[in-house]
Short mmCIF file of C-alpha atoms and ligand atoms in Angstrom, two decimals:
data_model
loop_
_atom_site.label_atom_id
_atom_site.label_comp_id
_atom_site.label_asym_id
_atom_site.label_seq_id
_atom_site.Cartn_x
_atom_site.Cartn_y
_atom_site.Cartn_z
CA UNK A 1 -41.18 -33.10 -164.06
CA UNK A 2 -41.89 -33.82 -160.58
CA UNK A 3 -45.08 -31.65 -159.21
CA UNK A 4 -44.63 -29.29 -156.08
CA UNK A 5 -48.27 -30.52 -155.52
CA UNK A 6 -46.61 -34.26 -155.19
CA UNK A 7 -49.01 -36.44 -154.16
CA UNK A 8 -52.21 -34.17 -153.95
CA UNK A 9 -54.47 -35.08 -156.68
CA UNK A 10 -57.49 -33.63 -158.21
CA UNK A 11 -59.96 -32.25 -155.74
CA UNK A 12 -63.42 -33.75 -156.02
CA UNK A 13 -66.81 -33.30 -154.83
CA UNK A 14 -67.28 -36.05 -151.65
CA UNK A 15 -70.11 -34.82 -149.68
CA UNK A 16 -70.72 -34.57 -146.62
CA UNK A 17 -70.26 -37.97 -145.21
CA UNK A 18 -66.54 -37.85 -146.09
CA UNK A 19 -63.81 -36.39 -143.65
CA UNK A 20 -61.25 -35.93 -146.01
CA UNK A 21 -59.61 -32.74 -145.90
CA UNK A 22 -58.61 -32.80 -149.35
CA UNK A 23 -62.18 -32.82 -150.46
CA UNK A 24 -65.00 -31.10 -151.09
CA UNK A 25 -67.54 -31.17 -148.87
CA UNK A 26 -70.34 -28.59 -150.38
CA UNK A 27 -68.87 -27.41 -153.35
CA UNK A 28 -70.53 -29.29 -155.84
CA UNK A 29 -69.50 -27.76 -158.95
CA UNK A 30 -72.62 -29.40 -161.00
CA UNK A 31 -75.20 -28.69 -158.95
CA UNK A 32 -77.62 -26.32 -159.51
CA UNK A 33 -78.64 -23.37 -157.31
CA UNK A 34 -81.03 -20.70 -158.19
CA UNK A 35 -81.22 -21.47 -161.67
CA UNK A 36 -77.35 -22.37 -162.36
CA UNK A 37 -74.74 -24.51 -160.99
CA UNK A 38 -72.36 -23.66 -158.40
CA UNK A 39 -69.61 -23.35 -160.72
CA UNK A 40 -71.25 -20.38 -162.80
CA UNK A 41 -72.89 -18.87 -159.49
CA UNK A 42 -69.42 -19.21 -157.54
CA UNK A 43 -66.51 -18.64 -160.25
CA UNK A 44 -63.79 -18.91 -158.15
CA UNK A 45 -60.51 -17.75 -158.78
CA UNK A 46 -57.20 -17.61 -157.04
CA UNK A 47 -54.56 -15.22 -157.10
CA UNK A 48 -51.19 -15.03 -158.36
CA UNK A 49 -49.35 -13.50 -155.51
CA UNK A 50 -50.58 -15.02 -152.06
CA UNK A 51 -50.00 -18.34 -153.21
CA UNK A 52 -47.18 -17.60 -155.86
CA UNK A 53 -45.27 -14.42 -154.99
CA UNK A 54 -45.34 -13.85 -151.44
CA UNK A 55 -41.98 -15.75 -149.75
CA UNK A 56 -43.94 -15.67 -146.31
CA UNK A 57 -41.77 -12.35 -145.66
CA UNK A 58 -43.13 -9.86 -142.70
CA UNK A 59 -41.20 -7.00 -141.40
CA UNK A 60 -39.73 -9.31 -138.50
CA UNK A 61 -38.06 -11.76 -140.17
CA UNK A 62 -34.68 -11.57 -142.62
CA UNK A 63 -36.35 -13.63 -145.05
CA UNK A 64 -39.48 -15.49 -145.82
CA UNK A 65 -40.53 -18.55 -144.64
CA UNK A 66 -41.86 -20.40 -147.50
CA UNK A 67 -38.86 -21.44 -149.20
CA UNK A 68 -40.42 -22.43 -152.24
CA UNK A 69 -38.28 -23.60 -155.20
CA UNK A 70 -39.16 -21.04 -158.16
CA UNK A 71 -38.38 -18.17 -155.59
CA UNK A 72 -34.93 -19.27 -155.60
CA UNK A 73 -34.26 -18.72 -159.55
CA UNK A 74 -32.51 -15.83 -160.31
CA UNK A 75 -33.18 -15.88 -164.10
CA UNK A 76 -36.49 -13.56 -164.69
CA UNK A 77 -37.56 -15.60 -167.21
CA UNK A 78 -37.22 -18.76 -165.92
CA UNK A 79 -38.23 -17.62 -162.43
CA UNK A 80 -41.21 -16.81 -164.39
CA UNK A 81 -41.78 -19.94 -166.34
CA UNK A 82 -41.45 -22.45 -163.23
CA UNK A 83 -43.79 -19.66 -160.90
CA UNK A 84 -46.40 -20.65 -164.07
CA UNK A 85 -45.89 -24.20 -163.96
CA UNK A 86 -47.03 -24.47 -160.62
CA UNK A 87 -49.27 -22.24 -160.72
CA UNK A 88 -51.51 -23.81 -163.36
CA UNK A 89 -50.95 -27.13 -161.73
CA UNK A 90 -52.24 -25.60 -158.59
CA UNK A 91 -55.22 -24.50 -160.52
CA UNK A 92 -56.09 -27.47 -162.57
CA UNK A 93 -55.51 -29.61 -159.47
CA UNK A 94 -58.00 -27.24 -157.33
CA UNK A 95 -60.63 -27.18 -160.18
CA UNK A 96 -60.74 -23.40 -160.24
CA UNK A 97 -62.64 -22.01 -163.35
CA UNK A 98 -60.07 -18.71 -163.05
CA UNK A 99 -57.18 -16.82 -161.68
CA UNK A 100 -55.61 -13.04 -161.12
CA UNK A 101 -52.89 -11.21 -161.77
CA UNK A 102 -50.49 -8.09 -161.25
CA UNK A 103 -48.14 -8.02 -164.06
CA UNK A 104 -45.37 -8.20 -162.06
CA UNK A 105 -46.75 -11.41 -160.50
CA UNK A 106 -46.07 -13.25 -163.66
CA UNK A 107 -42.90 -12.10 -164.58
CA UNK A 108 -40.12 -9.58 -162.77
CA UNK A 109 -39.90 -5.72 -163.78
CA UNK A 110 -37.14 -4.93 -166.79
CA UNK A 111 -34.05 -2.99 -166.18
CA UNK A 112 -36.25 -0.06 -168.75
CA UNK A 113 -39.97 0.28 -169.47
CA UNK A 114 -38.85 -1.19 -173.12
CA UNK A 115 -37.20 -4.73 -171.06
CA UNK A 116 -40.44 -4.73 -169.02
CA UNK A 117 -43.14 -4.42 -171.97
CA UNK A 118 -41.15 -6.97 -173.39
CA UNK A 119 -40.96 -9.57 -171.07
CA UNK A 120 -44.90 -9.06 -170.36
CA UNK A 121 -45.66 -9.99 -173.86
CA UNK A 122 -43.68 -12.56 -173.67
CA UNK A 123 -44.71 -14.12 -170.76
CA UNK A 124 -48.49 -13.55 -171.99
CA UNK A 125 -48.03 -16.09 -174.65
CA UNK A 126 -47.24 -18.23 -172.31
CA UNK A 127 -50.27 -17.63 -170.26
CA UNK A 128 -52.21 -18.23 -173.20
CA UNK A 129 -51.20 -21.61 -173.89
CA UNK A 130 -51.54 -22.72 -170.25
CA UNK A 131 -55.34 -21.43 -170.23
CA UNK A 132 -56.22 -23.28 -173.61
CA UNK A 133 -54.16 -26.73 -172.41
CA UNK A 134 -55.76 -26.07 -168.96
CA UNK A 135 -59.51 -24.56 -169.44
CA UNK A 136 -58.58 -22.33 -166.74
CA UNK A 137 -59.41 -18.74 -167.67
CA UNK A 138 -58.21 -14.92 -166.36
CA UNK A 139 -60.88 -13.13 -164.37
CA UNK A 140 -58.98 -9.92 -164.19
CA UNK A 141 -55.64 -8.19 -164.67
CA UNK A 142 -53.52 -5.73 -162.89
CA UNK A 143 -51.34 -3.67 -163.09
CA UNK A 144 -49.00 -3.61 -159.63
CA UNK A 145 -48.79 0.30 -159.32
CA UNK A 146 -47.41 0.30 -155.85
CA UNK A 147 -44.79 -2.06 -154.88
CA UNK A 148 -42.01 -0.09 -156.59
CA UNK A 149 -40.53 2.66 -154.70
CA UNK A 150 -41.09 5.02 -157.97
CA UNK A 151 -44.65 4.90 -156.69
CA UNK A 152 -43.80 5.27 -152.99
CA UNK A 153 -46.08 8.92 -153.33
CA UNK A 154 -48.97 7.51 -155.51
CA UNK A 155 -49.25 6.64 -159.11
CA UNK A 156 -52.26 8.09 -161.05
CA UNK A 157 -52.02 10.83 -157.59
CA UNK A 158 -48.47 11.46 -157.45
CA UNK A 159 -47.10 14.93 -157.18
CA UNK A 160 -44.47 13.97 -160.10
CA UNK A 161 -46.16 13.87 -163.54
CA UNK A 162 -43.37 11.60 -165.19
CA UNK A 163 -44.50 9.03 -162.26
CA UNK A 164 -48.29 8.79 -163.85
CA UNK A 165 -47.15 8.95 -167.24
CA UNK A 166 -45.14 5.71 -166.30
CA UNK A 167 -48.20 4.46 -164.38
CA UNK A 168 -50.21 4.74 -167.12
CA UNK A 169 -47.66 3.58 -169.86
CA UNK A 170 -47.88 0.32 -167.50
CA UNK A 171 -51.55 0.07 -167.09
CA UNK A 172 -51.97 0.76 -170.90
CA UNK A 173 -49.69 -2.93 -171.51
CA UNK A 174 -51.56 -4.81 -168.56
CA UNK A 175 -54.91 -3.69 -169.89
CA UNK A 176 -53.72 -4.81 -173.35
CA UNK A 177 -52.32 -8.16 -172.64
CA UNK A 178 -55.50 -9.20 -170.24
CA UNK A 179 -57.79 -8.26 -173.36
CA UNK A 180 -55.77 -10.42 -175.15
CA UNK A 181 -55.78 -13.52 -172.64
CA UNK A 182 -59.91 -12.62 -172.57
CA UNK A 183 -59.39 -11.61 -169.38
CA UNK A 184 -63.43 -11.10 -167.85
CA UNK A 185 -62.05 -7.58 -165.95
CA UNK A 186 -59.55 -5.37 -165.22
CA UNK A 187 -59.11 -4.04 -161.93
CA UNK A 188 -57.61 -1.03 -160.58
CA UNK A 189 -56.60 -1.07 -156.52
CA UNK A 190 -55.05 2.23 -155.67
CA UNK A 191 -52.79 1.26 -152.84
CA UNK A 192 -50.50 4.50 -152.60
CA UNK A 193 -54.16 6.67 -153.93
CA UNK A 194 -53.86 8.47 -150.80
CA UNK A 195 -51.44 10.47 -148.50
CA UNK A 196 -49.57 10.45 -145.75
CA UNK A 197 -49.75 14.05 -144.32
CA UNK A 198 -51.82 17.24 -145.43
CA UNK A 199 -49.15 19.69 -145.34
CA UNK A 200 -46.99 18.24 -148.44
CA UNK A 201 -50.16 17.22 -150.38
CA UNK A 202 -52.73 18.98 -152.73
CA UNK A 203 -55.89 16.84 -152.60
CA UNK A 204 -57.63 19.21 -155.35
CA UNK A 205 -54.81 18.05 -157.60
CA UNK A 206 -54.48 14.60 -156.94
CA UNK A 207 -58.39 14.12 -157.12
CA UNK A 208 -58.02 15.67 -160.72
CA UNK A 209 -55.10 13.80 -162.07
CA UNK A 210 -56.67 10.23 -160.44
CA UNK A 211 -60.06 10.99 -162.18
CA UNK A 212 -57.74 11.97 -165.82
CA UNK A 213 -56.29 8.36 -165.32
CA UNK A 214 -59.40 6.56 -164.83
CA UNK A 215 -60.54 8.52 -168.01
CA UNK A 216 -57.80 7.53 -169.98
CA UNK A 217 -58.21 4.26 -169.32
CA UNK A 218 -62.08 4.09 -170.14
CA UNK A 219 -60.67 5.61 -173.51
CA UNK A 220 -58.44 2.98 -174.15
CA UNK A 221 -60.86 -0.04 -173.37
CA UNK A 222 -63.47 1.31 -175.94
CA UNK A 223 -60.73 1.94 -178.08
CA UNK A 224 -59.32 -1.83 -178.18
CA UNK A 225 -62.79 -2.96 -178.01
CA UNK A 226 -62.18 -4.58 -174.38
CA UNK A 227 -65.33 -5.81 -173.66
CA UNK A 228 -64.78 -6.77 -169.52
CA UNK A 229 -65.53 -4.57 -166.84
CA UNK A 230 -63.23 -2.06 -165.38
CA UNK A 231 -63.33 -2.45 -161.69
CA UNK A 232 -61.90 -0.57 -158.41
CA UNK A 233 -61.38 -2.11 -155.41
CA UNK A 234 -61.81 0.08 -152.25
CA UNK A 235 -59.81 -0.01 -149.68
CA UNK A 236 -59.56 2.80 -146.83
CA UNK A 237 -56.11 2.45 -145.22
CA UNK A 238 -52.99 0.57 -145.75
CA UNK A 239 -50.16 1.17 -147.01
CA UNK A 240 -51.41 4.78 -146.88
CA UNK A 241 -53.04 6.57 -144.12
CA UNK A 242 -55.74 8.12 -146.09
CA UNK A 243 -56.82 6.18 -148.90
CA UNK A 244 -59.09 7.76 -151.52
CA UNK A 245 -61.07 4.68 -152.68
CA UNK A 246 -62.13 4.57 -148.91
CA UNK A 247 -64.87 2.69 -149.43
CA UNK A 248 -68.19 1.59 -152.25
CA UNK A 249 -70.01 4.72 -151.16
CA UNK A 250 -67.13 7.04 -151.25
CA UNK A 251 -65.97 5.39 -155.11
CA UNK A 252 -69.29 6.29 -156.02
CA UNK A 253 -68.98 9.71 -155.70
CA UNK A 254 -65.63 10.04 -157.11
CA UNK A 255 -67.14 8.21 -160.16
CA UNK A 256 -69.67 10.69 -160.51
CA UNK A 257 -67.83 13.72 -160.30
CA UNK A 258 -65.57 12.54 -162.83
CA UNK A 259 -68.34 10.73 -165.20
CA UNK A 260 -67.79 7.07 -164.91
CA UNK A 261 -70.43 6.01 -162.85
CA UNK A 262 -71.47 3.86 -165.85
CA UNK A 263 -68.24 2.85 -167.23
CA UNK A 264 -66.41 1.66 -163.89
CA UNK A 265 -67.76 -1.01 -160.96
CA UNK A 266 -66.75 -2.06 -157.86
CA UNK A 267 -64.03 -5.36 -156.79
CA UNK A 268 -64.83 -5.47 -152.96
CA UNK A 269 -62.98 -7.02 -150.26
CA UNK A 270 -64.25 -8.50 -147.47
CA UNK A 271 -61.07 -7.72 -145.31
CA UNK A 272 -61.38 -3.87 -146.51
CA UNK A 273 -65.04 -3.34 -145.81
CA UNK A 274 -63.53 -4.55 -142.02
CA UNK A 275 -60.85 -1.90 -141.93
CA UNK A 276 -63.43 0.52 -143.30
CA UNK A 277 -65.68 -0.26 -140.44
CA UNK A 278 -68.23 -1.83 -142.50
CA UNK A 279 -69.44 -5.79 -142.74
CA UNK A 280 -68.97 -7.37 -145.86
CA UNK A 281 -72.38 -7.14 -146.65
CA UNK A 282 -73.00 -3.31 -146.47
CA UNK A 283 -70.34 -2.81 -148.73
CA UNK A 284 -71.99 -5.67 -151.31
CA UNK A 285 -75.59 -4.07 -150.40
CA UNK A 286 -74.16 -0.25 -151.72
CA UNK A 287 -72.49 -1.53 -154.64
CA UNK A 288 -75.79 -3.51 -156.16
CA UNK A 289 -78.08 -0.53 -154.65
CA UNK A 290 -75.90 2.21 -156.95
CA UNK A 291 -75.07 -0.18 -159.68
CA UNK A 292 -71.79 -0.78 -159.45
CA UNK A 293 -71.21 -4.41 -158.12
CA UNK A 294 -68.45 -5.74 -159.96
CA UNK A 295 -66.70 -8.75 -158.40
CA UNK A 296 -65.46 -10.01 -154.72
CA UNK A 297 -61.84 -10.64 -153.34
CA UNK A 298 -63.10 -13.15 -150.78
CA UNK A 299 -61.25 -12.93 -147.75
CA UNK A 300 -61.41 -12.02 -143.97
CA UNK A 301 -59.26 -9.80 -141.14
CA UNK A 302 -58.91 -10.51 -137.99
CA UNK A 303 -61.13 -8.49 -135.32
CA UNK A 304 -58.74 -7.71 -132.83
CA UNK A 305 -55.45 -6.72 -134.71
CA UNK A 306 -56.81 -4.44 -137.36
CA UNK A 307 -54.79 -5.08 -140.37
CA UNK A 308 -55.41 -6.53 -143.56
CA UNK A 309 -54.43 -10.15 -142.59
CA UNK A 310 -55.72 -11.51 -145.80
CA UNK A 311 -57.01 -14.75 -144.19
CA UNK A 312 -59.53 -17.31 -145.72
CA UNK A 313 -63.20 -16.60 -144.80
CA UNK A 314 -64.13 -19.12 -142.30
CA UNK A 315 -67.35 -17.67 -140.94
CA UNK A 316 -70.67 -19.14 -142.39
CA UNK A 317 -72.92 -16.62 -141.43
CA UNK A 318 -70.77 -13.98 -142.65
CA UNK A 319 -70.18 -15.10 -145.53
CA UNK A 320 -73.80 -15.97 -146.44
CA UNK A 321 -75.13 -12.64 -146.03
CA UNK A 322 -72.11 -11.28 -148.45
CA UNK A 323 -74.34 -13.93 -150.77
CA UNK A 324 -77.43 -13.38 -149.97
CA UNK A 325 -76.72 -9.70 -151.10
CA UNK A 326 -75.18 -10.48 -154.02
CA UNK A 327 -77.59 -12.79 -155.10
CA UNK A 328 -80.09 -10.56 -154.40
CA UNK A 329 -78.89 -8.32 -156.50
CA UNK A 330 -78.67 -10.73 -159.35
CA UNK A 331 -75.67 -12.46 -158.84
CA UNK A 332 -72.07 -12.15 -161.01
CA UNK A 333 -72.27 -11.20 -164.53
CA UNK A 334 -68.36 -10.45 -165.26
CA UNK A 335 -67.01 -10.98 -161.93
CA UNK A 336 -66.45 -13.88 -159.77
CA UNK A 337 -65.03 -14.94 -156.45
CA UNK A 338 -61.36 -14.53 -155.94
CA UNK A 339 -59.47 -15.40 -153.29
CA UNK A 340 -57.27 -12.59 -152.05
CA UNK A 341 -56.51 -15.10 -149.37
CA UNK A 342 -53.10 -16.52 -148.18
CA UNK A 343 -51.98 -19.01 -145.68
CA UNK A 344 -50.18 -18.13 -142.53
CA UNK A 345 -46.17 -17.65 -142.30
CA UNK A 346 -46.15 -21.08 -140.04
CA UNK A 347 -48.29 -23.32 -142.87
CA UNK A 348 -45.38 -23.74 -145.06
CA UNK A 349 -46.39 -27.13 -146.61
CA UNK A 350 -47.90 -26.71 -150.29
CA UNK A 351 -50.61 -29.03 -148.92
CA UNK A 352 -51.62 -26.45 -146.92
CA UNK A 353 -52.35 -23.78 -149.86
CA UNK A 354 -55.08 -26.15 -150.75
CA UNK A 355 -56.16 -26.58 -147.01
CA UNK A 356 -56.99 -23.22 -147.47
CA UNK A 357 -58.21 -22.68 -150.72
CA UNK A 358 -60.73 -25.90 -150.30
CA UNK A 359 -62.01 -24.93 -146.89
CA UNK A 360 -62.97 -21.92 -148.34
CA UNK A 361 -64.37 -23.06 -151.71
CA UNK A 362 -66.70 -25.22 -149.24
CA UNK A 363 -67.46 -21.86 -146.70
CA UNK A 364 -68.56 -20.36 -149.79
CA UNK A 365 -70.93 -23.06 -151.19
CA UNK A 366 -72.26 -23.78 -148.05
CA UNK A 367 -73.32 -20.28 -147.54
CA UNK A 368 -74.56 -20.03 -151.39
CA UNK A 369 -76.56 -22.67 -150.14
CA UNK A 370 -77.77 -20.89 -147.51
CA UNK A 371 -78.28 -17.83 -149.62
CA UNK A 372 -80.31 -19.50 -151.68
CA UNK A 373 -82.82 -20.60 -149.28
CA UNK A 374 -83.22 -16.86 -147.89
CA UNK A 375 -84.39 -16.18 -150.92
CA UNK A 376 -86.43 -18.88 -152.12
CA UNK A 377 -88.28 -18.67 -148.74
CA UNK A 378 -88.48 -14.36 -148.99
CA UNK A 379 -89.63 -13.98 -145.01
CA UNK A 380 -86.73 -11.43 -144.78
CA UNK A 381 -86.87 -9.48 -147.86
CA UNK A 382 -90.56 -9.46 -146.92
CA UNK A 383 -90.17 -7.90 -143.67
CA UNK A 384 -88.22 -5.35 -144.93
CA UNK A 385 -90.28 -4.53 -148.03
CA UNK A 386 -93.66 -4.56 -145.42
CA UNK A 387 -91.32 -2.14 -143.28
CA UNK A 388 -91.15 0.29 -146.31
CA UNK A 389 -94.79 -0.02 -147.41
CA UNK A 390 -95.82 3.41 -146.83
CA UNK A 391 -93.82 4.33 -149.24
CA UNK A 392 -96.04 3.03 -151.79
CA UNK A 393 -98.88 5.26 -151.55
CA UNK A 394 -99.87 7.95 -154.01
CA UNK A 395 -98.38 11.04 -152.45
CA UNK A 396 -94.89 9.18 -151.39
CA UNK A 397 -94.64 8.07 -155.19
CA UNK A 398 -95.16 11.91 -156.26
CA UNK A 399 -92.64 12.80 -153.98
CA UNK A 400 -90.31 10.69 -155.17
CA UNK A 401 -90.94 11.26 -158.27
CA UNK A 402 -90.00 15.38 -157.95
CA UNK A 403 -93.65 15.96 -158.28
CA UNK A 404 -94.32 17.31 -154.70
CA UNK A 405 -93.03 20.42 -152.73
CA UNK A 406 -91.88 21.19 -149.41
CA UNK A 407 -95.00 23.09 -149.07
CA UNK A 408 -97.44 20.39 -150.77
CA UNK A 409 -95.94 18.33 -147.61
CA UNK A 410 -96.49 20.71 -145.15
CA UNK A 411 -100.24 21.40 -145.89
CA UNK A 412 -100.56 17.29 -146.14
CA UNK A 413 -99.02 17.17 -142.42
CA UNK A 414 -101.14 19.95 -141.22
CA UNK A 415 -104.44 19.33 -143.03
CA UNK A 416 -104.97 15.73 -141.68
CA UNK A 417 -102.78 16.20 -138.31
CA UNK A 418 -100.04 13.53 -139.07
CA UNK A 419 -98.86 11.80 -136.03
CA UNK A 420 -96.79 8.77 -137.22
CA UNK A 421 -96.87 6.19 -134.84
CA UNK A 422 -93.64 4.57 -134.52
CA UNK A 423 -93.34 0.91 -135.84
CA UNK A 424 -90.55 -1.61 -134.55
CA UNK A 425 -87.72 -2.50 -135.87
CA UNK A 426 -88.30 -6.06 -135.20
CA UNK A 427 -84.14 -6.50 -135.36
CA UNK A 428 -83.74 -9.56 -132.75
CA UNK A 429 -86.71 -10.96 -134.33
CA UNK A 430 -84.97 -10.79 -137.74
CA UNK A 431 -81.54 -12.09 -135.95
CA UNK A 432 -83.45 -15.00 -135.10
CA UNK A 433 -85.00 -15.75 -138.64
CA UNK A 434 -81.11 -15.68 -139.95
CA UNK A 435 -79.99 -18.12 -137.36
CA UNK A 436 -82.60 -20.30 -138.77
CA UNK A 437 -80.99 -20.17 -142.21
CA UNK A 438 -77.45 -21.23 -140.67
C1 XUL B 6 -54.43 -5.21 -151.47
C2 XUL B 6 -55.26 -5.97 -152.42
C3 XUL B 6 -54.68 -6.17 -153.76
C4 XUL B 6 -55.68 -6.04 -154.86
C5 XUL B 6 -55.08 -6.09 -156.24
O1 XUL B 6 -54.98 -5.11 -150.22
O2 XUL B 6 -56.32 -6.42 -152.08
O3 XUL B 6 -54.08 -7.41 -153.79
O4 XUL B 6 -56.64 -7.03 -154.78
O5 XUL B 6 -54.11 -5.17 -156.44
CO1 CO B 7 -57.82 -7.46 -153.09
#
């Protein structure tokens, strides 16, 4: 069987003296950085459907521009079969530790829920023997909730109840079959979670039956003994005009009000926290301060157009803060790096997939790198801990801990004449010390 890949072999590790495009330059998988290698720090995955699924359609053209050979099969099945082939050869060839999934990445819908169930299962033995011949392993399923025009108006929201029960008839199979490809998470994007206009929609309602959904599938996890991490993935716009998983700090409190601040984590995109109007890092920075950091789509938008380009990150010093935050907050346990990342319409070469996916393998490392000595040398996170010391005295503590009232306060202020004297902020200061870093 000739490869699509013809020609591209294995990427390695070449350093930094080589110019080879088709190499890595800083991602040494082996080497070790703050106590592990790169590999385990990084665990890098790519997804099914940039690279796999997408026909380099946009709204413009009649068809994609891709033309890639699988997408011409007509046969489900076998559409699915050949999609795998290359896509595990793409893998191996990349040296990825992992890769994604919707369901209906890997294999077409059925003509009835029955056909589709069916042809999952099916298609997840096949899976399975790719990841034991390969090594490669699943670092979360999906289940593609929102491509299908039966969920034009929401799934776990929609008005229609026979539209979740279908939703989560579907979720219940993809949750199944990535337990039983050990897939390290599940995720949960809620692309049509959200509505178009106020006047057809009741937002009391839909909060309820999206929080019932999440439930159910917390339930169901515990109840198959799925050990992963169940994981949403904010995003605040696109496809709908008001998303509901808007952003980290916004899941948060839907978690809470619903009880699953402990059960469910966060998958955040860097292209997202853009169209959010938050860096990368905030987003990171809220999910480790509340608890919930889960796992990264790696990607980046584009600053001028404002839509959810998918591109590969290509900014150091952007993506080394999204590290240093992450690291800071102890790193991955279940989740990884995935690239939610395709090539542009006009790179229709399969060389370039892995200009893109390499480049960005080394963006990351580098900034790891970088990461890494931020913390090891601790000038910033001492600045901001000095800039917080205050806080560590006896009456702050009591306040914090409940023990102090508005009154206690009052009499402190008034007793010993507080005037604070304002401190600075030191930010261009701090700007400088990063630039150092890069
Ligand atoms: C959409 C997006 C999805 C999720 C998985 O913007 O990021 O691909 O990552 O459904
Ligand atoms: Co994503």
């Amino acid at each position: 069987m000739t490869s699509y890949f013809e020609g591209i072999d294995k990427i390695k590790y070449e350093g930094l003296k080589s110019d080879n495009q088709l190499a890595f330059r800083w991602y040494d998988k082996n080497k070790q950085v703050l106590g592990k290698s790169m590999a385990e720090q990084l665990r890098f995955a790519v997804c099914y459907w940039h690279s796999f699924c997408w026909n380099g359609f946009d709204p413009f053209g009649y068809d994609g521009t891709f033309t890639r050979p699988w997408h011409k099969i007509a046969d489900v099945k076998e559409q699915a079969l050949a999609k795998a082939d290359v896509a595990f050869d793409f893998f191996t060839k990349l040296d990825v530790p992992f890769y994604c999934f919707h369901d209906r990445d890997v294999i077409g819908e059925g003509k009835t829920p029955q056909e589709s169930k069916k042809l999952l299962w099916e298609m997840s033995d096949v899976l399975a023997k790719k990841q034991q011949d390969t090594g490669v392993k699943l670092l979360w399923g999906t289940a593609n909730a929102f491509s299908n025009r039966r969920y034009m108006s929401g799934a776990g929201t929609n008005p229609d109840f026979e539209v979740f029960a279908f939703a989560a008839a579907q979720i219940r199979e993809v949750l199944e079959v990535t337990h039983k490809l050990g897939g390290e998470n599940y995720v949960l994007w809620g692309g049509r979670e959200g509505y178009e206009t106020l006047i057809n929609t009741d937002l009391k309602k839909e909060g309820q039956s999206f929080g019932r959904l999440l439930n159910l599938i917390v339930e169901h996890k515990h109840k198959i003994g799925f050990k992963g991490t169940i994981l949403i993935e904010p995003k605040p716009r696109e496809p709908s005009k008001h998303q509901y998983d808007f952003d980290v700090q916004t899941v948060y409190g839907f978690l809470k009000a619903h009880g699953l601040e402990k059960e469910i984590k966060v998958n955040i995109e860097g292209n997202h926290a853009t169209l959010a109007g938050h860096t990368f890092e905030h987003e990171i920075a809220m999910a480790v301060a509340y608890d919930i950091m889960g796992s990264i789509d790696m990607n980046r938008g584009d600053y001028q157009c404002g839509w959810d380009t998918d591109q590969f990150p290509n900014s150091i010093p952007d993506t080394a803060l999204a590290y240093y935050y992450l690291m800071q907050g102890g790193g991955y346990t279940t989740g990884g790096t995935n690239f939610d990342a395709k090539v542009r319409r006009q790179s229709i070469d399969p060389v370039d997939m892995f200009y893109g996916h390499v480049g960005a393998m080394d963006v990351c490392a580098r900034s790891l790198l970088i990461a890494e000595q931020m913390i090891n040398d601790g000038k910033l996170a001492k600045a901001v801990s000095d800039r917080y010391s205050s806080w560590n005295g006896q009456l702050a503590q009591d306040t914090l801990a409940g023990k102090v009232s508005l009154a206690d306060l009052s009499k402190y202020v008034l007793d010993k004449n507080v005037d604070p004297a304002p401190t600075s902020g030191r930010q261009e200061y701090l700007e400088n010390l990063l630039n150092q870093y890069i």
